[in-house]
Amino acid sequence: MLKVIFLFCFVCIAISLQADIRDYTKDSLYPCVQCLCHARTGCWRRRNCAMYSISRDYWTRAGSLVVSPSDSQLSDGGYDKCMRDENCIVGTIIEYTKSWGEMDCNCDGSFNCKDLAAIHLFGRKCERPMFGSVYASRFNHCANRIGVSDMLTQEGGDLCTVPDAQ
């Protein structure tokens, strides 16, 4: 009987710990993350995006997300495991961009997917982002499907200034 109680308690604890891991693939920003990753790598796999876009410092700024509660945020293992997990990669990108606040990087009067892409690539120095023709073309191919306006190779005008972020 004691074994049954122990097993029941273990399962309840495991379920409650798993509930702490947010499903970022259901986030409203997920389609945008798909587009910025496709633009960055030319591929649809988030692992490629992680390989080319998410450094350990980037991951740390995003809050050092982990795949499971038992993973260590302080070890290389936690970072490496996150970079192999779709949800953790997407969450890292979303949390990183949120960490800088809703900066209107291209000065179009709103915070949108193009600003998210600029923050992903340039952090707080996202003012008048220079995306380049290949990145803009890849982004536009994807973004048109989710209702985002076309990205220019350089966004924002001469009067565009973004306030300093923390």
mmCIF file of N, CA, C and O in Angstrom, residues 13 21 68 111 143:
data_model
loop_
_atom_site.group_PDB
_atom_site.id
_atom_site.type_symbol
_atom_site.label_atom_id
_atom_site.label_comp_id
_atom_site.label_asym_id
_atom_site.label_seq_id
_atom_site.Cartn_x
_atom_site.Cartn_y
_atom_site.Cartn_z
ATOM 1 N N ILE A 13 3.174 14.985 -8.397
ATOM 2 C CA ILE A 13 4.246 15.985 -8.416
ATOM 3 C C ILE A 13 4.756 16.172 -9.833
ATOM 4 O O ILE A 13 4.956 17.297 -10.294
ATOM 5 N N ILE A 21 5.576 24.316 -17.404
ATOM 6 C CA ILE A 21 6.202 24.556 -18.695
ATOM 7 C C ILE A 21 5.129 25.059 -19.657
ATOM 8 O O ILE A 21 4.199 24.344 -19.994
ATOM 9 N N SER A 68 12.290 20.831 -19.116
ATOM 10 C CA SER A 68 11.541 20.258 -17.999
ATOM 11 C C SER A 68 12.038 20.902 -16.704
ATOM 12 O O SER A 68 13.169 21.379 -16.646
ATOM 13 N N PHE A 111 3.724 48.131 -32.752
ATOM 14 C CA PHE A 111 4.630 47.024 -32.457
ATOM 15 C C PHE A 111 4.055 45.801 -33.143
ATOM 16 O O PHE A 111 2.927 45.402 -32.878
ATOM 17 N N ALA A 143 5.430 35.826 -44.218
ATOM 18 C CA ALA A 143 4.575 36.805 -43.541
ATOM 19 C C ALA A 143 3.289 37.104 -44.308
ATOM 20 O O ALA A 143 2.264 37.392 -43.689
#
